[in-house]
PDB file of C-alpha atoms in Angstrom:
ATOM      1  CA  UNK A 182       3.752  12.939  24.455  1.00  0.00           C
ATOM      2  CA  UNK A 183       1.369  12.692  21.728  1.00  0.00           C
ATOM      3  CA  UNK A 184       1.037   9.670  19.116  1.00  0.00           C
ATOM      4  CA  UNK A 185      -1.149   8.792  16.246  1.00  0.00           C
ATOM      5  CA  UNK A 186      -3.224   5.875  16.282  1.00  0.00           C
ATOM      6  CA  UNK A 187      -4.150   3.589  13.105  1.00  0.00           C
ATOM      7  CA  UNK A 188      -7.293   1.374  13.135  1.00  0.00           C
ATOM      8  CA  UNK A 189      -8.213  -0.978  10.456  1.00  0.00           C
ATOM      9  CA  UNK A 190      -9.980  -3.646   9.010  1.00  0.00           C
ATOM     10  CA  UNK A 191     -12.518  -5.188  11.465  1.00  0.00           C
ATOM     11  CA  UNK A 192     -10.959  -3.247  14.778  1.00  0.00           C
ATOM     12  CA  UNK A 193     -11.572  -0.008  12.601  1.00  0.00           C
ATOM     13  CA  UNK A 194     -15.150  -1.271  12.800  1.00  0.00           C
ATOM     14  CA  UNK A 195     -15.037  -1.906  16.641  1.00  0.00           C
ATOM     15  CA  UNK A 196     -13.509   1.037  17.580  1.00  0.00           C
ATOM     16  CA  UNK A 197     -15.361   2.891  15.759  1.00  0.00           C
ATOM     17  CA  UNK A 198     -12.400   5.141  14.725  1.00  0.00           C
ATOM     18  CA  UNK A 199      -9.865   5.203  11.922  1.00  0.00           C
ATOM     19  CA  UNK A 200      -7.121   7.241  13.110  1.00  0.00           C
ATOM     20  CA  UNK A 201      -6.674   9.870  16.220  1.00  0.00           C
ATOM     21  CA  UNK A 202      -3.935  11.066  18.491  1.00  0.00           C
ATOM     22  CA  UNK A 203      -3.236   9.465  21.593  1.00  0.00           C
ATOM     23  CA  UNK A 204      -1.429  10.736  24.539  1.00  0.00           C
ATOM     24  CA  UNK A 205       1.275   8.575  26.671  1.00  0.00           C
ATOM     25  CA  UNK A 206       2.820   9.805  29.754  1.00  0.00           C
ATOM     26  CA  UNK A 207       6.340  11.735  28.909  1.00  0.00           C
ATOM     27  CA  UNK A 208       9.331   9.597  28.930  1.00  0.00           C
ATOM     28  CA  UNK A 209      12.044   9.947  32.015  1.00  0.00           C
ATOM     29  CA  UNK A 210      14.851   7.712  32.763  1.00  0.00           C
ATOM     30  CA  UNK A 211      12.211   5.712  34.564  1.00  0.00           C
ATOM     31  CA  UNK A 212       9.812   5.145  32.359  1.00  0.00           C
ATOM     32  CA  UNK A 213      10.105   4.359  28.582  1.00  0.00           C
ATOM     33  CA  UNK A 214       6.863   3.793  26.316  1.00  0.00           C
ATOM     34  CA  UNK A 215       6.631   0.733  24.410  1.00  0.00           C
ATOM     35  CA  UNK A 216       4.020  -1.196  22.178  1.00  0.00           C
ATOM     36  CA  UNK A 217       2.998  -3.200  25.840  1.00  0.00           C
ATOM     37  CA  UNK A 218       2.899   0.188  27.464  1.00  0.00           C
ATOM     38  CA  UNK A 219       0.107   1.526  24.809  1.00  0.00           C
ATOM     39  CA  UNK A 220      -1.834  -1.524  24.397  1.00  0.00           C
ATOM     40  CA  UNK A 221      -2.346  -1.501  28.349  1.00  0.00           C
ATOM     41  CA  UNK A 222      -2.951   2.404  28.420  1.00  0.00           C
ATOM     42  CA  UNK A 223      -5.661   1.404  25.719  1.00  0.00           C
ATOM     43  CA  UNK A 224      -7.073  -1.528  27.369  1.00  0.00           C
ATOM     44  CA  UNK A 225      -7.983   0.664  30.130  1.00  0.00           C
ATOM     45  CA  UNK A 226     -10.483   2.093  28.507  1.00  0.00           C
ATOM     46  CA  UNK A 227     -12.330  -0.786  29.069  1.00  0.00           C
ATOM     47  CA  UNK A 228     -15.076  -1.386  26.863  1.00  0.00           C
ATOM     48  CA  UNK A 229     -14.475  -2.352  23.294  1.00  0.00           C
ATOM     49  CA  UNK A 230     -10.508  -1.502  23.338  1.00  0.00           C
ATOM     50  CA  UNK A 231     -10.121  -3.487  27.298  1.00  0.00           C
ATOM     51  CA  UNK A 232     -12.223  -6.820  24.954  1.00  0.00           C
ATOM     52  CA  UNK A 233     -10.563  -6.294  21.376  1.00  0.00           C
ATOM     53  CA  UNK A 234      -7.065  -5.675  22.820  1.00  0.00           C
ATOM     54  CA  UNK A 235      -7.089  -8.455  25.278  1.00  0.00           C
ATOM     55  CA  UNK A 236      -3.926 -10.861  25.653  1.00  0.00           C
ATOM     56  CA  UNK A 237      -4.629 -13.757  23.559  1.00  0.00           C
ATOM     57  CA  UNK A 238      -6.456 -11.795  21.267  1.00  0.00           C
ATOM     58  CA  UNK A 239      -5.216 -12.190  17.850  1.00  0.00           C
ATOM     59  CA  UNK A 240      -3.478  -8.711  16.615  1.00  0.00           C
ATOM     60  CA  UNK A 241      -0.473  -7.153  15.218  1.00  0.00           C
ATOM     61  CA  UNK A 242       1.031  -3.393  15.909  1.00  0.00           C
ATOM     62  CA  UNK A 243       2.541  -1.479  13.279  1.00  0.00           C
ATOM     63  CA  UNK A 244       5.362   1.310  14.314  1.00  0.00           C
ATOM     64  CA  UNK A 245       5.787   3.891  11.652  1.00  0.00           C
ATOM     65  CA  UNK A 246       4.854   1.020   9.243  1.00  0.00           C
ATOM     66  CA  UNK A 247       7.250  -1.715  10.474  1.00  0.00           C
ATOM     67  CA  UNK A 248       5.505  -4.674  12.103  1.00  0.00           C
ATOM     68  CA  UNK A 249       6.983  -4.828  15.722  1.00  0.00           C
ATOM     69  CA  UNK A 250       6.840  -6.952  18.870  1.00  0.00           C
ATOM     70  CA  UNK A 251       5.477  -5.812  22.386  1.00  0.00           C
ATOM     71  CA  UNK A 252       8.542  -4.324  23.482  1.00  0.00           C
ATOM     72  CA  UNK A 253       9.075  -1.940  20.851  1.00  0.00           C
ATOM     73  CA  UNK A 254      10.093   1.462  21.594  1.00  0.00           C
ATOM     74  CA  UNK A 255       7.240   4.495  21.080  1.00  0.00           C
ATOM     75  CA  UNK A 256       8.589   7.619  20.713  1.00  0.00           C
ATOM     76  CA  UNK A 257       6.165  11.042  20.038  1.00  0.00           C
ATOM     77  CA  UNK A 258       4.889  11.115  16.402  1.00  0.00           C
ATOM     78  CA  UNK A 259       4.678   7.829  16.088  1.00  0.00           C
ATOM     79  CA  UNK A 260       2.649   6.147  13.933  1.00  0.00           C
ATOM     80  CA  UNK A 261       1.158   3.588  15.282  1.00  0.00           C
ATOM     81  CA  UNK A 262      -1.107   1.085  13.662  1.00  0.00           C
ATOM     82  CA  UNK A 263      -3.574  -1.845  15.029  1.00  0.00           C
ATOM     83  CA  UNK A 264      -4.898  -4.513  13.132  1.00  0.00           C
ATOM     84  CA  UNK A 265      -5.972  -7.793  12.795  1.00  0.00           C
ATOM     85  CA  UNK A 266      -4.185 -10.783  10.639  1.00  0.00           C
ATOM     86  CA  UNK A 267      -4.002  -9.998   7.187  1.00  0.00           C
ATOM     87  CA  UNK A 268      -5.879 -12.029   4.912  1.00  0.00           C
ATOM     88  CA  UNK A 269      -5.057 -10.321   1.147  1.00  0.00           C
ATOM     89  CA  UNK A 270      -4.265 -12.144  -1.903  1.00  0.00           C
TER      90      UNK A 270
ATOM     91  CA  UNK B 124      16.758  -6.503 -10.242  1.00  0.00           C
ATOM     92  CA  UNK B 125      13.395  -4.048 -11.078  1.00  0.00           C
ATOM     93  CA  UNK B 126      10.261  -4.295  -8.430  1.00  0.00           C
ATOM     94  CA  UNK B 127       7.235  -2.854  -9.234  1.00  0.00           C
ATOM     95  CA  UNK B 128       4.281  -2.702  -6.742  1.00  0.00           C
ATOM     96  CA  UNK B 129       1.348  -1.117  -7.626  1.00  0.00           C
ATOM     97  CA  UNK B 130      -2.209  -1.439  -5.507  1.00  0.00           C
ATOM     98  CA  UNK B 131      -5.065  -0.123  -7.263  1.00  0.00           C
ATOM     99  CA  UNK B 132      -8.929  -0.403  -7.278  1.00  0.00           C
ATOM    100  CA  UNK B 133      -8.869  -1.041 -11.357  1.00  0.00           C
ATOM    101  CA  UNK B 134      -8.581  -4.665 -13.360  1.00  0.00           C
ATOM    102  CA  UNK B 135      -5.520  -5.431 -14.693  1.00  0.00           C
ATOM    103  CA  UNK B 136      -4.220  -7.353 -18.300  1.00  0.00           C
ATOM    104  CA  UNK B 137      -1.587 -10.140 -17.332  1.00  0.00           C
ATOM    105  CA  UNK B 138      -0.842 -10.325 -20.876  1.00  0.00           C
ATOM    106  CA  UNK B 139      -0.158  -6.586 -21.275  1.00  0.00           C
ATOM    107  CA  UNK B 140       2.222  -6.717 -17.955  1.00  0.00           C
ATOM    108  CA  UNK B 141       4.089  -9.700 -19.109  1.00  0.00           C
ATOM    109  CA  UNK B 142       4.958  -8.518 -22.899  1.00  0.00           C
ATOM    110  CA  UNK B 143       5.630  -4.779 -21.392  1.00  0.00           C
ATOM    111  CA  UNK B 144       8.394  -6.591 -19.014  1.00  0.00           C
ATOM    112  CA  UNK B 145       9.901  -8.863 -21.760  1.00  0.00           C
ATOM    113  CA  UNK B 146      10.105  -5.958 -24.270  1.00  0.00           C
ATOM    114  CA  UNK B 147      13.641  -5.400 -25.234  1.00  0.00           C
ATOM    115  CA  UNK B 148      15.503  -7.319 -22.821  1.00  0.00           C
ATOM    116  CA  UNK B 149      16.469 -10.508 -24.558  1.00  0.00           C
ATOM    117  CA  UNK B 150      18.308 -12.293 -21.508  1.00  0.00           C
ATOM    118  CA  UNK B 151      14.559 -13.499 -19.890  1.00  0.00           C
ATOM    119  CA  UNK B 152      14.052 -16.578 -20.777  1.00  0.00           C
ATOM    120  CA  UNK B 153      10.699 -17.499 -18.197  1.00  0.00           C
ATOM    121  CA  UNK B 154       8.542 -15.686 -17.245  1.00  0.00           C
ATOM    122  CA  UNK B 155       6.349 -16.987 -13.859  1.00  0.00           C
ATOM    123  CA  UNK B 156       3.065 -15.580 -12.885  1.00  0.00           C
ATOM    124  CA  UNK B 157       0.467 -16.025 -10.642  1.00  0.00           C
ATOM    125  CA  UNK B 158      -3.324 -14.372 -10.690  1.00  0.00           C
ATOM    126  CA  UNK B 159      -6.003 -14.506  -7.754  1.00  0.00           C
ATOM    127  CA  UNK B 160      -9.143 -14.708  -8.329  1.00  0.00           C
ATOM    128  CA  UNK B 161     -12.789 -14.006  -6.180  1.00  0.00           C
ATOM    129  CA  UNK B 162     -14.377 -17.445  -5.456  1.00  0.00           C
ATOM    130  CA  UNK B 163     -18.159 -17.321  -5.161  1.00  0.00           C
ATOM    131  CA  UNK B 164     -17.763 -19.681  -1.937  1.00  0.00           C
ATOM    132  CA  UNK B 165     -15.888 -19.254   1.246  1.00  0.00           C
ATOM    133  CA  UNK B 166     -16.140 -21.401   4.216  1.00  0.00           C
ATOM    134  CA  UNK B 167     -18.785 -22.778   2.972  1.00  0.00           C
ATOM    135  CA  UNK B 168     -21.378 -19.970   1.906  1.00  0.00           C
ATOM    136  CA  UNK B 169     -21.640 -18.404  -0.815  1.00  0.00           C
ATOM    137  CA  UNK B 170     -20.149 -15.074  -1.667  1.00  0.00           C
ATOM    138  CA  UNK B 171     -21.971 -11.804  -3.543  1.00  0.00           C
ATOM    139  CA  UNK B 172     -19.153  -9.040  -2.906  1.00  0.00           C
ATOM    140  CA  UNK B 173     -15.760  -8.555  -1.514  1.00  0.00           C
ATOM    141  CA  UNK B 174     -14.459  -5.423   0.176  1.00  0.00           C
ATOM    142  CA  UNK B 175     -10.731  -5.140   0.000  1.00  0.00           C
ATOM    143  CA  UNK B 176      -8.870  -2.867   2.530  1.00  0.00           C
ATOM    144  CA  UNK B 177      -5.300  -2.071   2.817  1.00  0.00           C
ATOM    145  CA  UNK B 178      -2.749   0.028   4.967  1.00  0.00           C
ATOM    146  CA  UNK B 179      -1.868   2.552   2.484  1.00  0.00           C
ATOM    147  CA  UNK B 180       2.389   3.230   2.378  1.00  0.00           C
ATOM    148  CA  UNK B 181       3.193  -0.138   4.632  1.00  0.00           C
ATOM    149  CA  UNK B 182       1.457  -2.179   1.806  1.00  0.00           C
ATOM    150  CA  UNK B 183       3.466  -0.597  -0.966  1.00  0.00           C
ATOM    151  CA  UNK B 184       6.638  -0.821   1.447  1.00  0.00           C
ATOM    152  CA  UNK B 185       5.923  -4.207   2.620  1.00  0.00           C
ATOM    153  CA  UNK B 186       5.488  -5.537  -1.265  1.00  0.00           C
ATOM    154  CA  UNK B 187       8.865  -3.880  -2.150  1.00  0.00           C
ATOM    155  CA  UNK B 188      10.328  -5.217   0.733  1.00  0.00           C
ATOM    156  CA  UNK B 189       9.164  -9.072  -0.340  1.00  0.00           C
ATOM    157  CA  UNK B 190      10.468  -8.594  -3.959  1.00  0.00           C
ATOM    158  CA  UNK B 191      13.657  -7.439  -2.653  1.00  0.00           C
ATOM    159  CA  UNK B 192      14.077 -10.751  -0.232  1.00  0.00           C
ATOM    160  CA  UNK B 193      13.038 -12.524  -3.441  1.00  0.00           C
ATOM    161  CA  UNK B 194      15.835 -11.634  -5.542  1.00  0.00           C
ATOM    162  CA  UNK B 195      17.864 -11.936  -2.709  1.00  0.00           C
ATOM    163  CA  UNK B 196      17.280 -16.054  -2.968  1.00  0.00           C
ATOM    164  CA  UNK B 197      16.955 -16.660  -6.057  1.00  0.00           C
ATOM    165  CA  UNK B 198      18.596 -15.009 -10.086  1.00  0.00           C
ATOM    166  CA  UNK B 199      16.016 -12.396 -11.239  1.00  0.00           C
ATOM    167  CA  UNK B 200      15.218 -10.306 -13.122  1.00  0.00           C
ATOM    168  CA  UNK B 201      11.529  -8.031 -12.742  1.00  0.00           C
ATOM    169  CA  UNK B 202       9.149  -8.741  -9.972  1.00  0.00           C
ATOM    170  CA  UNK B 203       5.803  -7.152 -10.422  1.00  0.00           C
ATOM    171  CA  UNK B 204       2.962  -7.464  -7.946  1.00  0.00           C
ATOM    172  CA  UNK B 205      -0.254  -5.814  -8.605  1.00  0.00           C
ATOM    173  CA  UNK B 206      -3.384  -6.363  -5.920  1.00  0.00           C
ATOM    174  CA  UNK B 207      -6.559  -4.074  -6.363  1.00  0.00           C
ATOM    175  CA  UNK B 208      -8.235  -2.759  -3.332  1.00  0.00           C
ATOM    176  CA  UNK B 209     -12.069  -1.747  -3.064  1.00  0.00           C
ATOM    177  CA  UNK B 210     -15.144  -4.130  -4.292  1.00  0.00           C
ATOM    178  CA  UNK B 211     -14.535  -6.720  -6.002  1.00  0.00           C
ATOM    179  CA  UNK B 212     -17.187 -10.074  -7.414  1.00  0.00           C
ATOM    180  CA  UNK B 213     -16.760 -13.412  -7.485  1.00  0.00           C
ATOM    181  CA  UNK B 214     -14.773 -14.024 -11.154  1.00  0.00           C
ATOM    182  CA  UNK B 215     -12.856 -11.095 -10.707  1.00  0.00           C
ATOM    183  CA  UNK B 216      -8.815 -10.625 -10.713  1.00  0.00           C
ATOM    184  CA  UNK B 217      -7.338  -9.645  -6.964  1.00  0.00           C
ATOM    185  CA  UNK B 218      -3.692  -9.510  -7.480  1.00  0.00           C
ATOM    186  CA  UNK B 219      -1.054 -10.995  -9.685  1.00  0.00           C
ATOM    187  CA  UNK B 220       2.434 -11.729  -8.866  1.00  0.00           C
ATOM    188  CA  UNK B 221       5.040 -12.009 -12.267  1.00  0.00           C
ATOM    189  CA  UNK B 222       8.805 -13.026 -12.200  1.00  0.00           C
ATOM    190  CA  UNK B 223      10.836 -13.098 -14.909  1.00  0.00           C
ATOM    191  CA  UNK B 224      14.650 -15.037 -15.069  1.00  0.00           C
ATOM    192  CA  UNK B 225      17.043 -16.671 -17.070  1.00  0.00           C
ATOM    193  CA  UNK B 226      15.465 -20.245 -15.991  1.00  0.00           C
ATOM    194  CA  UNK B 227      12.391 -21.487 -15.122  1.00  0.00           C
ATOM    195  CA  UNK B 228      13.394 -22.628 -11.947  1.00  0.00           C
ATOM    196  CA  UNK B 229      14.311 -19.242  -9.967  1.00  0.00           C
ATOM    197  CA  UNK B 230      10.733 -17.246 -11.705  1.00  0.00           C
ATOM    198  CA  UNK B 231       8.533 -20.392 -10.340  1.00  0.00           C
ATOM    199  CA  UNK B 232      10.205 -20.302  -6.847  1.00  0.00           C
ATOM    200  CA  UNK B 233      10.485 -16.562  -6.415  1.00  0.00           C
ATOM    201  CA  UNK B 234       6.693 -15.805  -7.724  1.00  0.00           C
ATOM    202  CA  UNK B 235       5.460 -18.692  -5.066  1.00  0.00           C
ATOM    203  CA  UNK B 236       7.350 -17.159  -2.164  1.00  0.00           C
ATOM    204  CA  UNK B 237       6.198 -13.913  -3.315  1.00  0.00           C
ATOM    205  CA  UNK B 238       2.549 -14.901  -2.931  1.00  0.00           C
ATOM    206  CA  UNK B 239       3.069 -17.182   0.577  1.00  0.00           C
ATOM    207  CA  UNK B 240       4.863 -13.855   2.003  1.00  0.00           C
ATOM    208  CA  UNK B 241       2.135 -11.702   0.973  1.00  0.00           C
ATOM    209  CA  UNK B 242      -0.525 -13.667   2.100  1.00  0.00           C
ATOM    210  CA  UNK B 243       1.003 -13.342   5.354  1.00  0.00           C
ATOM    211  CA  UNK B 244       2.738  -9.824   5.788  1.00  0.00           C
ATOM    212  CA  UNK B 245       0.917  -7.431   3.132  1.00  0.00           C
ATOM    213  CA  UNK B 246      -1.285  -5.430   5.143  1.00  0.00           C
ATOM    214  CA  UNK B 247      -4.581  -6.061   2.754  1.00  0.00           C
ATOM    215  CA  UNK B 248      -8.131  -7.520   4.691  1.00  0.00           C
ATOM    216  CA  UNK B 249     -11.152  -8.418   3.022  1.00  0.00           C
ATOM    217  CA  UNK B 250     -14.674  -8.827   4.194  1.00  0.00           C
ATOM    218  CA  UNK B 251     -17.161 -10.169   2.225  1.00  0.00           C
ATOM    219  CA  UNK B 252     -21.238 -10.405   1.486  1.00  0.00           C
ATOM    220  CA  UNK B 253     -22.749 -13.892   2.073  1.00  0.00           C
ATOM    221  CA  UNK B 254     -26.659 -14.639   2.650  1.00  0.00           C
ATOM    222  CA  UNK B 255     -25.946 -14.451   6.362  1.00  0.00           C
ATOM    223  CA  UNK B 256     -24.297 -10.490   6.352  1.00  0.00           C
ATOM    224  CA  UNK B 257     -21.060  -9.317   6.067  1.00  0.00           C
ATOM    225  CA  UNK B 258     -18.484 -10.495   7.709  1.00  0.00           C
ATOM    226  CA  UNK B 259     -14.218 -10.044   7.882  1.00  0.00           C
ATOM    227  CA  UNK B 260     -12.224 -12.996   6.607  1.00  0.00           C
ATOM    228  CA  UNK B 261     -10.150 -14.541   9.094  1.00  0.00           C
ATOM    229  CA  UNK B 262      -6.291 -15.847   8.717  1.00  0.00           C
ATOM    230  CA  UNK B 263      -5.991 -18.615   7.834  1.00  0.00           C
ATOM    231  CA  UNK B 264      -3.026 -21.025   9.750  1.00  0.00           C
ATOM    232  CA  UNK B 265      -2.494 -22.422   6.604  1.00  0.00           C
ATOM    233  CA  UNK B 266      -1.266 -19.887   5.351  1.00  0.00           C
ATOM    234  CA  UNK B 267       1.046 -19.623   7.970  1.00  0.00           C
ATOM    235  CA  UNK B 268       2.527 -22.867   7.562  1.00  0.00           C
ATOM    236  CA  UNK B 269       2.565 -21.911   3.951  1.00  0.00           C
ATOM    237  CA  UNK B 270       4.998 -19.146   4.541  1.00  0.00           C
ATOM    238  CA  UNK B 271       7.138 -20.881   6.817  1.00  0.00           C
ATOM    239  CA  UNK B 272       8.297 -23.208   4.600  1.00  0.00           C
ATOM    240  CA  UNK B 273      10.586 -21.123   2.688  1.00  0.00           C
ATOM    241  CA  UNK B 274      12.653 -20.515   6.206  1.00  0.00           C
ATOM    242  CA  UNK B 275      13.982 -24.307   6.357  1.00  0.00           C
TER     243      UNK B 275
END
């Protein structure tokens, strides 16, 4: 299943990318994709994403807009946004 | 209860935002507002330009969403929360927050947890120019602790 990834700030600058789609293995009864799912799909990568994405590393995830925790659902056409703590105002 | 959120790269006129809220509705009687300015320091080095980034849709949504919680705490009437995006100089306006109410009391507490919210949950960044390079700003734990005061 496909999803769309959104970089910003300073990991929009690591990566090196601002948005693309992403591919997760199909859900079956034994397998459901979730925020932890992705962010360990991305991490192995390795490189920038395995450093950047690390546990411990300071970063929130976005689904379809909504900040969520790690064991968020991610369904296909999902939005899904990574980005460091905001620091507006 | 009206919110209005706008995020844009142009200045804004406090003045012209406050009378255009008060106009014709007679049952405000304070009006609360906040502006944020660009400091020429920050952690200790001076600062030449600001870059201001945002989410575009989650910032509007999470801005409405923070107005709404306001007037769900406290008696008001208009929230309005404008924050410009792009380059921005030291002396420059970044955002305002203004609440109007019946009292003083519910504009000054909703416009403060308006600002402590966004500071933590509005999807904005900035990076800034100093002698040494550019470089992101980082969040700030105050902040934090800032915003979870209002959930005692």
């Amino acid at each position: 299943m496909t999803i769309q990834l959104v970089f910003l700030a300073r990991l929009r600058e690591r990566f090196g990318v601002s948005r693309e789609n992403f591919e997760l293995p199909a859900q079956t009864p034994t397998h459901t994709n979730t925020v932890a799912t992705l962010l360990a799909a991305l991490r192995e990568q390795g490189g920038v994403f395995a450093e950047e994405l690390a546990e411990g590393r300071a970063f929130r995830v976005a689904v379809n807009q909504d900040v969520v925790q790690l064991d968020h659902p991610v369904n296909a056409g999902d939005e899904v946004a990574i980005f460091p703590p905001v620091t507006g105002g | 209860m009206t919110c209005v959120v706008r995020v844009q790269e142009a200045d804004f006129d406090l003045g012209a935002e406050i009378r255009a809220l008060r106009l014709g509705n007679p049952r405000i009687g304070a009006v609360a507002s906040f502006i944020g300015c660009v400091r020429d320091m920050n952690e200790g080095d001076s600062v030449g330009l600001m870059y201001l980034e945002h989410y575009p849709g989650m910032t509007e949504r999470e801005l409405e969403k923070i107005c709404a919680e306001a007037s769900g705490r406290w008696d008001i009437f208009d929230a309005l929360v404008i924050h410009r995006v792009g380059e921005l100089k030291p002396l420059d306006q970044i955002v305002c927050v203004v609440v109007t109410s019946a009292h003083r009391g519910e504009s000054f507490s909703a416009c403060e947890f308006i600002m402590d919210y966004l500071k933590t949950r509005a999807p904005f960044w900035k990076r800034e120019s100093t002698p040494q390079g550019e470089r992101w700003v980082d969040a700030r734990a105050k902040d934090d602790a800032a915003a979870e005061r209002w959930k005692q």
